[in-house]
Short mmCIF file of C-alpha atoms in Angstrom, two decimals:
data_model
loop_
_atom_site.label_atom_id
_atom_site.label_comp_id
_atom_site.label_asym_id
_atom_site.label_seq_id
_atom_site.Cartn_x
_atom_site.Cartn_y
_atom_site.Cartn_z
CA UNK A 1 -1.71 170.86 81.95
CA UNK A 2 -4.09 169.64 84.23
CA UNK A 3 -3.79 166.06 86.21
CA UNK A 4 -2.68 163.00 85.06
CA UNK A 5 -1.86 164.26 81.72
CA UNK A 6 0.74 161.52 79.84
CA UNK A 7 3.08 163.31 77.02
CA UNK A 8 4.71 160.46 75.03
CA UNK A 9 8.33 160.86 73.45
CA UNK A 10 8.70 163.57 70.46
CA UNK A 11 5.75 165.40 71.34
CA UNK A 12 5.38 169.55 70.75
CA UNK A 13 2.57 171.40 72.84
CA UNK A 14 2.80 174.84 72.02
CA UNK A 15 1.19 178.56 72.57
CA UNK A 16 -1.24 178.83 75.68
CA UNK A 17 -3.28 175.87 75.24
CA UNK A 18 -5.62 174.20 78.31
CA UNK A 19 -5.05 170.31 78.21
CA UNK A 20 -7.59 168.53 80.51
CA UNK A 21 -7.61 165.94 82.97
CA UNK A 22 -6.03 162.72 82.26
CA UNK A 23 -5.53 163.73 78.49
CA UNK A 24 -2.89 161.32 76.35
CA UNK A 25 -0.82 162.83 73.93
CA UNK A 26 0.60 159.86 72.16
CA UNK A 27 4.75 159.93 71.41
CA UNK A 28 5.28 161.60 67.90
CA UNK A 29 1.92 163.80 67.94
CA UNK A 30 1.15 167.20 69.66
CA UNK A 31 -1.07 170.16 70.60
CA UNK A 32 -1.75 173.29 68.84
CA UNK A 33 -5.33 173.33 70.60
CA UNK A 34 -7.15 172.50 73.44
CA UNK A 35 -7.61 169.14 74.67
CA UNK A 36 -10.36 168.39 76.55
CA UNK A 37 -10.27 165.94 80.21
CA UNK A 38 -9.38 162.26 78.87
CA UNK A 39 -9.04 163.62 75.07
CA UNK A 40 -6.24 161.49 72.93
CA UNK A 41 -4.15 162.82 70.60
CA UNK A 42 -2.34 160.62 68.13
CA UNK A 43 -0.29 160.96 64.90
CA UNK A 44 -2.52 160.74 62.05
CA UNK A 45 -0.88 157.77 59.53
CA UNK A 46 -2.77 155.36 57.31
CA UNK A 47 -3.28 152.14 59.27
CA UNK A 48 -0.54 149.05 57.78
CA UNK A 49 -1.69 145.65 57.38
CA UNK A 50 0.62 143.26 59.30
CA UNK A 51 0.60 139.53 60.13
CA UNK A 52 -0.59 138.53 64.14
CA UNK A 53 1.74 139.02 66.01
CA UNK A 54 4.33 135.66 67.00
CA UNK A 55 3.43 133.45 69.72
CA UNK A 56 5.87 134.15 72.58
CA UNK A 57 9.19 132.21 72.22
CA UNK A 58 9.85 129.55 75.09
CA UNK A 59 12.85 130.34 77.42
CA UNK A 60 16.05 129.84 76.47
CA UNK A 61 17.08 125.95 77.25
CA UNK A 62 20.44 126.77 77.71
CA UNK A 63 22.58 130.09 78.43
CA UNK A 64 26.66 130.28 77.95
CA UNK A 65 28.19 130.12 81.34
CA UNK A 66 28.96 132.86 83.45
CA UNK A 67 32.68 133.10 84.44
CA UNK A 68 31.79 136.72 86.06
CA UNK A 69 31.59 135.22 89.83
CA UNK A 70 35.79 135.04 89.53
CA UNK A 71 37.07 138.90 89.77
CA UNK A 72 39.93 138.14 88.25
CA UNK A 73 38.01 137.72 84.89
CA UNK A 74 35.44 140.54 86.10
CA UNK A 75 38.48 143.03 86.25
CA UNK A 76 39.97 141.33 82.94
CA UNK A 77 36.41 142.01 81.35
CA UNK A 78 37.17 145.97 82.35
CA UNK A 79 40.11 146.05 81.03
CA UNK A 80 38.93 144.59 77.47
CA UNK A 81 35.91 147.54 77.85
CA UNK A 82 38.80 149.98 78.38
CA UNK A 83 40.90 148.95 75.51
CA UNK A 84 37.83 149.23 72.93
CA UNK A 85 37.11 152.58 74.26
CA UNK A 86 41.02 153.85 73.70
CA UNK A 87 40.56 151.76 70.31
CA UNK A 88 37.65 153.72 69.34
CA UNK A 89 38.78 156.84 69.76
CA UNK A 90 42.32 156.29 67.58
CA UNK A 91 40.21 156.12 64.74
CA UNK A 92 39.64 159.19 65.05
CA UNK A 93 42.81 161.10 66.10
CA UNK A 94 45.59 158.04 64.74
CA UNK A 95 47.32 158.18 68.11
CA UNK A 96 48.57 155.59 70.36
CA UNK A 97 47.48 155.03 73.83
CA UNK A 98 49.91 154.97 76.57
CA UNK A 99 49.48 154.19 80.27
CA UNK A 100 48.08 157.96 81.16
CA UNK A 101 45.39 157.47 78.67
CA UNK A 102 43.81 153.93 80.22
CA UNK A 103 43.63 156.42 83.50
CA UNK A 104 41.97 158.88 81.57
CA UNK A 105 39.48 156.16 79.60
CA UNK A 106 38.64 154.76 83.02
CA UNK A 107 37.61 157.79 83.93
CA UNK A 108 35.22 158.77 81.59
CA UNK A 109 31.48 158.28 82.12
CA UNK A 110 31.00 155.43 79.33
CA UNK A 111 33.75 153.43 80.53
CA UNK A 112 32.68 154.36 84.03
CA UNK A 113 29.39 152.97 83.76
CA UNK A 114 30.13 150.37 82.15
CA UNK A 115 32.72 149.36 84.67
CA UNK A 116 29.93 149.34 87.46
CA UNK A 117 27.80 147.18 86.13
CA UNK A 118 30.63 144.90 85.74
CA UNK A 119 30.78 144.98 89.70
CA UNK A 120 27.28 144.67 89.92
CA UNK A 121 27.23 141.70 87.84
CA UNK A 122 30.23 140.11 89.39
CA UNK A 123 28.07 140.42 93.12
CA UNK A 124 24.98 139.12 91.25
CA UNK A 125 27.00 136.31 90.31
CA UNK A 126 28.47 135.86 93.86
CA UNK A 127 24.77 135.63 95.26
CA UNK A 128 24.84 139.09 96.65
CA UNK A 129 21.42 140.17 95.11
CA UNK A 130 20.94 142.76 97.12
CA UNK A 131 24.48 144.73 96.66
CA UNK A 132 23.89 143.95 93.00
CA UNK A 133 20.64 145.70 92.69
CA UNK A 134 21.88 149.10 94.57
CA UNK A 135 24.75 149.22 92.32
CA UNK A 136 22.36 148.86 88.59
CA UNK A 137 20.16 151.44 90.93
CA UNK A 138 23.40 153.97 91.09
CA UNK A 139 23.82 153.45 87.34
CA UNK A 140 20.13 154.54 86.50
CA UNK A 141 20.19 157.83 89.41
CA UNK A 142 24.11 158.49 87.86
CA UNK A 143 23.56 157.77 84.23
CA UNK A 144 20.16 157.00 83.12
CA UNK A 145 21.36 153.82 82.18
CA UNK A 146 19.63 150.60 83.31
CA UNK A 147 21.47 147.03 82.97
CA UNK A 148 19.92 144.67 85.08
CA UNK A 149 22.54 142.66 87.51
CA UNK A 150 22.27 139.12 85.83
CA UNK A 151 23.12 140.74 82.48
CA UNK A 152 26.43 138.95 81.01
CA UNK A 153 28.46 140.89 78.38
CA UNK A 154 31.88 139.96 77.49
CA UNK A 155 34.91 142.03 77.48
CA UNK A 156 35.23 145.02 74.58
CA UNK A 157 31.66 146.47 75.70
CA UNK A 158 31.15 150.32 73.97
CA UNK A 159 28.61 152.65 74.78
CA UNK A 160 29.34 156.04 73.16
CA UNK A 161 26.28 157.49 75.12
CA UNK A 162 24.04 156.38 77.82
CA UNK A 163 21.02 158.38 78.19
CA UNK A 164 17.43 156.23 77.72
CA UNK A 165 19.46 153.24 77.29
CA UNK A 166 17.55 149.46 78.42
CA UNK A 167 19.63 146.04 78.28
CA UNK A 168 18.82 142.78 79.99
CA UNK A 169 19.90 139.64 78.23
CA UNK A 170 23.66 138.07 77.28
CA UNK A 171 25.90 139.10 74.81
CA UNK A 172 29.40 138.17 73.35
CA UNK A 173 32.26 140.05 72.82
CA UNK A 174 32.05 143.71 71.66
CA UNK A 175 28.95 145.02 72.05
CA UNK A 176 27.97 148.34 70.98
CA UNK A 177 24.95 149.70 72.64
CA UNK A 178 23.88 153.20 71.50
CA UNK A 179 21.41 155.72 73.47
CA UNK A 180 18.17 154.85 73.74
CA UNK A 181 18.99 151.32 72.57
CA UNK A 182 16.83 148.46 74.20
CA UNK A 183 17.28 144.77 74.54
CA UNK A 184 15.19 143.01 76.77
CA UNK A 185 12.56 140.07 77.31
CA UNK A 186 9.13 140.33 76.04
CA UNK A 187 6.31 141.88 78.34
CA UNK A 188 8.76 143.62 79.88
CA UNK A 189 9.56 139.94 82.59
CA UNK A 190 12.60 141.54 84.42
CA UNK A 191 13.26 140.07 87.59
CA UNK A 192 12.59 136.90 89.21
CA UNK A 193 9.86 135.98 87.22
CA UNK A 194 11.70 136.69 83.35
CA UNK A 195 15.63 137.64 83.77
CA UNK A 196 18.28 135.74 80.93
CA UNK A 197 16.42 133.14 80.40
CA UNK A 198 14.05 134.70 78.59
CA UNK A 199 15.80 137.78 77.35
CA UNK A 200 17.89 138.03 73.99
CA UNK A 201 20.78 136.46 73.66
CA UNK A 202 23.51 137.84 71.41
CA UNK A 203 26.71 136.90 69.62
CA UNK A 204 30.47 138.46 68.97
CA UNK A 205 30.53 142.29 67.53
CA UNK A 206 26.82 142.93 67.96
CA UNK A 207 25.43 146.49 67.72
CA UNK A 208 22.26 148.10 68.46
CA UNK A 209 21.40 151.30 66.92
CA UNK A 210 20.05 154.57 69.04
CA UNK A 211 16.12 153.89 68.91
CA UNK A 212 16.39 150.27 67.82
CA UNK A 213 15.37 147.20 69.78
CA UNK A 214 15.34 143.66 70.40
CA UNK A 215 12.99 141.63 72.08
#
């Protein structure tokens, strides 16, 4: 591969092929033969007709409030995360949890993660910004997972896996979030200048497939 080269997702480059400078191999194709500097390879489908696309939406005028800034309902939040997880996983063997198996839930890496962006929500919501931000940052180094700080998800959040995973927006009660799920504003506007406001916002028992997104 030479420099520059992008290789989108679900891509196969195979046997000993040179691929130039700057060369784009777009997610779903591949290379079985040389490309040359700034070639482009896409999958080959029959183009779709399709309406424009939708005028951007205006921000939200109004967002539920926030209780998050009290830790009381931060660590009660955790807690409701903890007993989905435990709640999940009886469906599958029929037992019942006792007090060694929260422990052991709280320990695991979906419960973990989700757990620290609970803290990193509840300092976004106290003002500290910048605590807030280091903590989402030790999510995406730890887990790949990236939940930005003003995010506010009620108690009962699942994530079976985490890998690839995007969410910024507001959501009820029980969310599932699969891997490589994404929820987020249009244009990408995280941060300052897009945040909740613009983002989805989501009811009660909402889930979001692996691959799927909402914008």
């Amino acid at each position: 591969l030479g420099n520059g080269v992008t290789i989108g997702p679900f891509c196969g480059l195979q046997k000993a092929i040179l691929v130039g400078d700057g060369a784009v191999i777009e997610g779903g194709a591949g290379a079985l033969k040389p490309l040359p500097p700034g070639g482009h390879s896409i999958l080959a489908t029959t183009p779709l007709a399709c309406d424009a696309p939708p005028a951007p939406l205006p921000p939200h005028a109004a967002l539920p409030p926030c209780p998050h800034h009290v830790w009381s309902q931060t660590r009660s939040e955790i807690s409701a995360d903890i007993d989905r997880y435990l709640g999940e996983l009886s469906r599958y063997d029929g037992r019942r949890p006792g007090r060694m198996a929260r422990l052991s839930a709280f320990l695991m890496n979906p419960v973990l993660a989700t757990a620290l962006h609970r803290v990193a929500h509840w300092q976004h919501a106290r003002g500290n910004r910048r605590t807030a931000r280091f903590l989402a940052g030790m999510n995406r180094a730890l887990n790949r997972l990236t939940i930005t700080p003003d995010s506010c998800i009620g108690g009962g959040f699942f994530m079976p896996h985490l890998g690839g995973t995007m969410f910024c927006g507001t959501a009820g009660r029980r969310l599932t979030l699969y891997a490589n799920g994404l929820c987020a504003p249009a244009f990408a506007a995280i941060g300052p200048a897009g945040g909740r406001a613009h983002a989805p916002l989501l009811g009660d028992d909402v889930t979001i497939g692996g691959h799927a997104a909402v914008i």
